[in-house]
Amino acid sequence: MIPKEKPVVVTGREARFSPIARPEKRRRKSTFQWGLATVLTLLGLCFLLPFFWMVLSSVKTDAEILALPLTIWPKELTFEHYVNLFVNLNFLTYLKNTLLIVLASFFGLLLTAMAGYGFAKFRFKGSKLLFVGVLATMMIPGQVTMIPVYLMLNQMGLTNTMTGIVLPGLVGAFGVFLFRQFMTTIPDELLEASRLDGASEWRIFFSIVLPMSKPILAVQGILTFIGAWNSFLWPLIIANDESLYTLSVGLALLQGQHGGNYGLQMAGATFMVIPIIIIFMIFQKYIIEGYNISGMK
């Protein structure tokens, strides 16, 4: 007896796996992606509009900035505002102080790498507890520790000095954490082989560990530069002499002393922002790569 065949029930689930429906689904997905990309592009342009306005206003004349109706592109290109910043104002001093802080921060980057290497490759009594203590400091906002740090530096006679400005920011817990996470991936056998060949610990660190840590060095170098270039609150608190102020502090003073000179303010803000944008655009892939490396550990 031949069994009767059961009727085939066509459901939505079977149609979903049908090869005929795939091109339509792919087309809908492509349309959605194009629509999403268009919306994100328009939003990005909206966010970039104030930046372009700032840059273009910095090369306009004062009369054109205040003229109505407003113009987007400058009719007469001028760099007089940038010249005034460095000739008639103290922006050259602010730039020198900012570069000194950047150089000191890069020396602190080397100390941070040493601390990360110590936590990653050396076992000593209380090392884990000490590392937990370092991580715990990341949970304390920097503004909370400013008053105790200021009182300590005041007792040491380092207030209103460049040393007092750069000393608290030399080594950071976040940098130690990133270096420690990356350097644990370096094989111990490689370091042991170097010790058997007679290499000292300094030679191992500078000749083997640091060259192998280029990705995380690039990440921390970029973050260190951005942090040092934008240093504002701590120099403003600890320095009373204007000759020790940074570019960020100078820009704030510019807003107070020359609030009606919009071209001068736009030129100062543009000079402050452009180096950060250039460096970030060049090295942004290293930042993402570094965060991925630290996140996988």
Tab-separated table of C-alpha atoms in Angstrom:
chain	number	residue	atom	x	y	z
A	1	MET	CA	0.000	0.000	0.000
A	2	ILE	CA	1.444	3.264	-1.024
A	3	PRO	CA	1.294	5.821	1.825
A	4	LYS	CA	-0.396	9.046	1.019
A	5	GLU	CA	1.909	11.981	0.778
A	6	LYS	CA	1.366	14.704	3.333
A	7	PRO	CA	0.599	18.128	1.915
A	8	VAL	CA	3.529	20.480	2.019
A	9	VAL	CA	2.902	23.484	4.228
A	10	VAL	CA	4.629	26.584	3.056
A	11	THR	CA	5.516	28.782	5.983
A	12	GLY	CA	7.311	32.035	6.321
A	13	ARG	CA	10.292	30.320	7.958
A	14	GLU	CA	10.866	28.077	4.890
A	15	ALA	CA	10.559	31.046	2.585
A	16	ARG	CA	13.251	32.773	4.570
A	17	PHE	CA	15.745	30.052	3.629
A	18	SER	CA	14.623	29.902	0.043
A	19	PRO	CA	17.424	30.749	-2.423
A	20	ILE	CA	14.982	32.980	-4.308
A	21	ALA	CA	14.568	35.314	-1.313
A	22	ARG	CA	18.300	35.896	-0.758
A	23	PRO	CA	18.866	38.549	-3.484
A	24	GLU	CA	15.859	40.518	-2.213
A	25	LYS	CA	17.149	40.343	1.362
A	26	ARG	CA	20.617	41.387	0.211
A	27	ARG	CA	19.077	44.280	-1.723
A	28	ARG	CA	17.131	45.434	1.350
A	29	LYS	CA	20.279	45.197	3.455
A	30	SER	CA	22.251	47.213	0.888
A	31	THR	CA	19.518	49.873	0.782
A	32	PHE	CA	19.521	50.062	4.564
A	33	GLN	CA	23.305	50.432	4.644
A	34	TRP	CA	23.224	53.213	2.046
A	35	GLY	CA	20.490	55.018	3.960
A	36	LEU	CA	22.370	54.670	7.232
A	37	ALA	CA	25.591	55.893	5.623
A	38	THR	CA	23.778	58.923	4.179
A	39	VAL	CA	22.267	59.835	7.553
A	40	LEU	CA	25.606	59.430	9.349
A	41	THR	CA	27.366	61.522	6.679
A	42	LEU	CA	24.857	64.341	7.068
A	43	LEU	CA	25.197	64.202	10.865
A	44	GLY	CA	28.986	64.250	10.514
A	45	LEU	CA	28.825	67.339	8.307
A	46	CYS	CA	26.579	69.036	10.876
A	47	PHE	CA	29.157	68.354	13.597
A	48	LEU	CA	32.025	69.540	11.359
A	49	LEU	CA	30.289	72.781	10.370
A	50	PRO	CA	31.358	74.743	13.527
A	51	PHE	CA	34.947	73.589	12.997
A	52	PHE	CA	35.015	74.767	9.373
A	53	TRP	CA	33.378	78.028	10.461
A	54	MET	CA	36.131	78.528	13.051
A	55	VAL	CA	38.950	77.886	10.547
A	56	LEU	CA	37.457	80.119	7.855
A	57	SER	CA	36.698	82.920	10.326
A	58	SER	CA	40.325	82.911	11.493
A	59	VAL	CA	41.475	84.086	8.025
A	60	LYS	CA	38.787	86.757	7.566
A	61	THR	CA	39.150	90.432	8.317
A	62	ASP	CA	37.372	91.861	11.377
A	63	ALA	CA	34.966	93.793	9.155
A	64	GLU	CA	33.998	90.673	7.222
A	65	ILE	CA	33.434	88.653	10.400
A	66	LEU	CA	30.961	91.252	11.715
A	67	ALA	CA	29.351	92.006	8.332
A	68	LEU	CA	25.741	91.055	7.570
A	69	PRO	CA	24.698	88.909	5.840
A	70	LEU	CA	27.273	86.385	7.024
A	71	THR	CA	29.655	84.931	4.471
A	72	ILE	CA	31.108	81.445	4.545
A	73	TRP	CA	34.168	81.798	2.315
A	74	PRO	CA	36.484	84.770	3.054
A	75	LYS	CA	36.439	87.482	0.412
A	76	GLU	CA	39.861	88.723	1.493
A	77	LEU	CA	42.292	86.160	2.868
A	78	THR	CA	44.404	87.479	5.759
A	79	PHE	CA	46.674	85.967	8.423
A	80	GLU	CA	46.907	89.079	10.581
A	81	HIS	CA	45.202	87.356	13.510
A	82	TYR	CA	47.862	84.619	13.618
A	83	VAL	CA	50.597	87.268	13.429
A	84	ASN	CA	49.022	89.183	16.340
A	85	LEU	CA	48.965	86.026	18.443
A	86	PHE	CA	52.730	85.606	18.298
A	87	VAL	CA	53.903	89.237	17.887
A	88	ASN	CA	51.623	91.268	20.148
A	89	LEU	CA	50.532	88.524	22.570
A	90	ASN	CA	52.414	85.836	24.550
A	91	PHE	CA	51.461	82.825	22.471
A	92	LEU	CA	55.105	82.104	21.674
A	93	THR	CA	55.767	81.695	25.420
A	94	TYR	CA	52.653	79.562	25.804
A	95	LEU	CA	53.787	77.394	22.879
A	96	LYS	CA	57.260	76.945	24.417
A	97	ASN	CA	55.756	75.910	27.777
A	98	THR	CA	53.374	73.474	26.084
A	99	LEU	CA	56.221	71.854	24.144
A	100	LEU	CA	58.239	71.507	27.369
A	101	ILE	CA	55.288	69.721	28.978
A	102	VAL	CA	54.986	67.454	25.929
A	103	LEU	CA	58.702	66.519	26.131
A	104	ALA	CA	58.458	65.854	29.878
A	105	SER	CA	55.379	63.719	29.286
A	106	PHE	CA	57.309	61.590	26.786
A	107	PHE	CA	59.997	61.028	29.433
A	108	GLY	CA	57.164	59.958	31.734
A	109	LEU	CA	56.048	57.584	28.995
A	110	LEU	CA	59.379	55.772	29.318
A	111	LEU	CA	58.893	55.490	33.094
A	112	THR	CA	55.374	54.181	32.494
A	113	ALA	CA	56.732	51.493	30.164
A	114	MET	CA	59.253	50.448	32.824
A	115	ALA	CA	56.507	50.146	35.430
A	116	GLY	CA	54.363	48.082	33.072
A	117	TYR	CA	57.309	45.794	32.309
A	118	GLY	CA	57.943	45.289	36.014
A	119	PHE	CA	54.357	44.276	36.696
A	120	ALA	CA	54.243	42.021	33.620
A	121	LYS	CA	57.495	40.061	33.931
A	122	PHE	CA	58.687	40.215	37.553
A	123	ARG	CA	57.142	38.451	40.506
A	124	PHE	CA	57.865	39.915	43.919
A	125	LYS	CA	56.089	39.935	47.229
A	126	GLY	CA	52.944	42.032	47.070
A	127	SER	CA	53.178	42.645	43.302
A	128	LYS	CA	49.553	41.672	42.665
A	129	LEU	CA	48.309	43.772	45.570
A	130	LEU	CA	50.400	46.712	44.365
A	131	PHE	CA	49.001	46.373	40.845
A	132	VAL	CA	45.455	46.300	42.234
A	133	GLY	CA	46.314	49.495	44.115
A	134	VAL	CA	47.505	51.085	40.859
A	135	LEU	CA	44.253	50.088	39.143
A	136	ALA	CA	42.235	51.454	42.080
A	137	THR	CA	43.678	54.903	41.497
A	138	MET	CA	41.963	54.931	38.088
A	139	MET	CA	38.624	55.069	39.889
A	140	ILE	CA	39.483	58.328	41.677
A	141	PRO	CA	38.757	61.471	39.624
A	142	GLY	CA	41.793	63.655	39.083
A	143	GLN	CA	39.986	66.692	40.502
A	144	VAL	CA	39.730	64.924	43.880
A	145	THR	CA	43.494	64.537	44.242
A	146	MET	CA	44.391	68.048	43.079
A	147	ILE	CA	44.227	69.694	46.507
A	148	PRO	CA	46.406	67.057	48.289
A	149	VAL	CA	48.914	67.119	45.425
A	150	TYR	CA	48.986	70.911	45.500
A	151	LEU	CA	49.648	70.922	49.271
A	152	MET	CA	52.470	68.378	48.861
A	153	LEU	CA	54.123	70.382	46.090
A	154	ASN	CA	53.678	73.579	48.095
A	155	GLN	CA	55.575	72.041	51.015
A	156	MET	CA	58.314	71.008	48.582
A	157	GLY	CA	58.494	74.553	47.178
A	158	LEU	CA	57.510	73.452	43.664
A	159	THR	CA	54.423	75.595	43.166
A	160	ASN	CA	54.669	78.176	40.390
A	161	THR	CA	57.461	76.168	38.738
A	162	MET	CA	57.626	74.097	35.557
A	163	THR	CA	58.718	71.088	37.646
A	164	GLY	CA	55.538	71.340	39.687
A	165	ILE	CA	53.483	71.463	36.499
A	166	VAL	CA	54.958	68.343	34.867
A	167	LEU	CA	55.750	66.190	37.933
A	168	PRO	CA	52.214	64.947	38.862
A	169	GLY	CA	51.480	63.850	35.279
A	170	LEU	CA	54.676	61.926	34.532
A	171	VAL	CA	53.249	58.446	35.172
A	172	GLY	CA	49.597	57.436	34.943
A	173	ALA	CA	47.806	54.302	36.099
A	174	PHE	CA	46.045	53.814	32.768
A	175	GLY	CA	49.348	53.791	30.903
A	176	VAL	CA	50.863	51.290	33.349
A	177	PHE	CA	47.829	49.067	32.829
A	178	LEU	CA	48.108	49.187	29.024
A	179	PHE	CA	51.840	48.442	29.027
A	180	ARG	CA	51.442	45.625	31.534
A	181	GLN	CA	48.666	44.013	29.475
A	182	PHE	CA	50.705	44.162	26.276
A	183	MET	CA	54.034	43.056	27.760
A	184	THR	CA	52.542	39.909	29.289
A	185	THR	CA	52.231	38.652	25.672
A	186	ILE	CA	56.032	38.749	25.208
A	187	PRO	CA	57.337	35.159	25.628
A	188	ASP	CA	59.265	34.533	28.857
A	189	GLU	CA	61.502	32.084	26.979
A	190	LEU	CA	62.834	34.935	24.831
A	191	LEU	CA	63.800	36.955	27.900
A	192	GLU	CA	65.364	33.925	29.593
A	193	ALA	CA	67.428	33.184	26.470
A	194	SER	CA	68.686	36.781	26.516
A	195	ARG	CA	69.685	36.461	30.177
A	196	LEU	CA	71.544	33.220	29.428
A	197	ASP	CA	73.438	35.056	26.678
A	198	GLY	CA	74.618	37.556	29.265
A	199	ALA	CA	72.297	40.496	28.526
A	200	SER	CA	71.551	42.782	31.439
A	201	GLU	CA	68.019	43.726	32.434
A	202	TRP	CA	68.494	47.222	30.968
A	203	ARG	CA	69.729	45.736	27.695
A	204	ILE	CA	66.765	43.363	27.573
A	205	PHE	CA	64.315	46.194	28.211
A	206	PHE	CA	65.728	48.671	25.684
A	207	SER	CA	66.826	46.181	22.973
A	208	ILE	CA	64.066	43.565	23.114
A	209	VAL	CA	61.014	44.638	25.097
A	210	LEU	CA	60.661	48.211	23.834
A	211	PRO	CA	61.089	47.342	20.107
A	212	MET	CA	58.459	44.614	20.489
A	213	SER	CA	56.099	47.096	22.168
A	214	LYS	CA	55.890	49.511	19.229
A	215	PRO	CA	52.068	49.294	18.856
A	216	ILE	CA	51.363	50.169	22.465
A	217	LEU	CA	54.147	52.773	22.447
A	218	ALA	CA	52.463	54.449	19.475
A	219	VAL	CA	49.111	54.443	21.250
A	220	GLN	CA	50.459	55.835	24.494
A	221	GLY	CA	52.611	58.339	22.618
A	222	ILE	CA	49.564	59.779	20.856
A	223	LEU	CA	47.479	59.876	24.033
A	224	THR	CA	50.396	61.460	25.918
A	225	PHE	CA	50.799	64.158	23.275
A	226	ILE	CA	47.085	64.968	23.253
A	227	GLY	CA	46.928	65.111	27.058
A	228	ALA	CA	50.030	67.312	27.352
A	229	TRP	CA	48.991	69.616	24.496
A	230	ASN	CA	45.561	70.176	26.068
A	231	SER	CA	46.819	70.587	29.660
A	232	PHE	CA	44.730	73.358	31.169
A	233	LEU	CA	43.423	72.931	34.702
A	234	TRP	CA	46.595	71.917	36.550
A	235	PRO	CA	48.856	74.638	35.036
A	236	LEU	CA	46.123	77.188	35.784
A	237	ILE	CA	46.001	76.080	39.446
A	238	ILE	CA	49.659	75.691	40.284
A	239	ALA	CA	51.163	78.543	38.212
A	240	ASN	CA	50.669	82.189	39.161
A	241	ASP	CA	53.175	83.578	36.676
A	242	GLU	CA	51.845	84.091	33.147
A	243	SER	CA	55.219	83.040	31.748
A	244	LEU	CA	54.400	79.454	32.865
A	245	TYR	CA	50.972	79.228	31.237
A	246	THR	CA	50.212	76.778	28.424
A	247	LEU	CA	48.364	77.279	25.140
A	248	SER	CA	45.054	76.167	26.667
A	249	VAL	CA	45.379	78.660	29.511
A	250	GLY	CA	46.450	81.360	27.056
A	251	LEU	CA	43.384	80.663	24.940
A	252	ALA	CA	41.150	81.100	28.005
A	253	LEU	CA	42.916	84.387	28.828
A	254	LEU	CA	42.427	85.486	25.237
A	255	GLN	CA	38.694	85.017	25.579
A	256	GLY	CA	38.656	87.183	28.716
A	257	GLN	CA	40.993	89.949	27.540
A	258	HIS	CA	39.953	90.129	23.869
A	259	GLY	CA	36.367	88.877	24.021
A	260	GLY	CA	35.230	91.247	21.251
A	261	ASN	CA	37.982	90.272	18.807
A	262	TYR	CA	36.407	87.186	17.269
A	263	GLY	CA	39.059	86.782	14.582
A	264	LEU	CA	41.818	86.624	17.192
A	265	GLN	CA	39.903	84.046	19.211
A	266	MET	CA	39.204	81.930	16.142
A	267	ALA	CA	42.895	82.033	15.181
A	268	GLY	CA	43.928	80.933	18.689
A	269	ALA	CA	41.400	78.103	18.740
A	270	THR	CA	42.449	76.944	15.265
A	271	PHE	CA	46.135	76.942	16.201
A	272	MET	CA	45.236	74.918	19.285
A	273	VAL	CA	43.149	72.303	17.480
A	274	ILE	CA	44.903	71.737	14.139
A	275	PRO	CA	47.970	69.786	15.473
A	276	ILE	CA	45.709	67.459	17.462
A	277	ILE	CA	43.551	66.698	14.419
A	278	ILE	CA	46.554	66.069	12.153
A	279	ILE	CA	48.201	63.692	14.609
A	280	PHE	CA	44.947	61.878	15.326
A	281	MET	CA	44.166	61.421	11.614
A	282	ILE	CA	47.642	60.017	10.953
A	283	PHE	CA	47.822	57.645	13.925
A	284	GLN	CA	44.172	56.828	14.656
A	285	LYS	CA	44.579	53.205	13.518
A	286	TYR	CA	47.226	52.664	16.202
A	287	ILE	CA	44.832	53.949	18.880
A	288	ILE	CA	42.120	51.487	17.856
A	289	GLU	CA	44.680	48.675	17.545
A	290	GLY	CA	46.076	49.398	20.990
A	291	TYR	CA	42.674	49.360	22.638
A	292	ASN	CA	41.894	46.064	20.900
A	293	ILE	CA	45.140	44.556	22.160
A	294	SER	CA	44.499	45.653	25.750
A	295	GLY	CA	40.897	44.467	25.527
A	296	MET	CA	41.805	40.946	24.409
A	297	LYS	CA	43.916	40.303	27.478
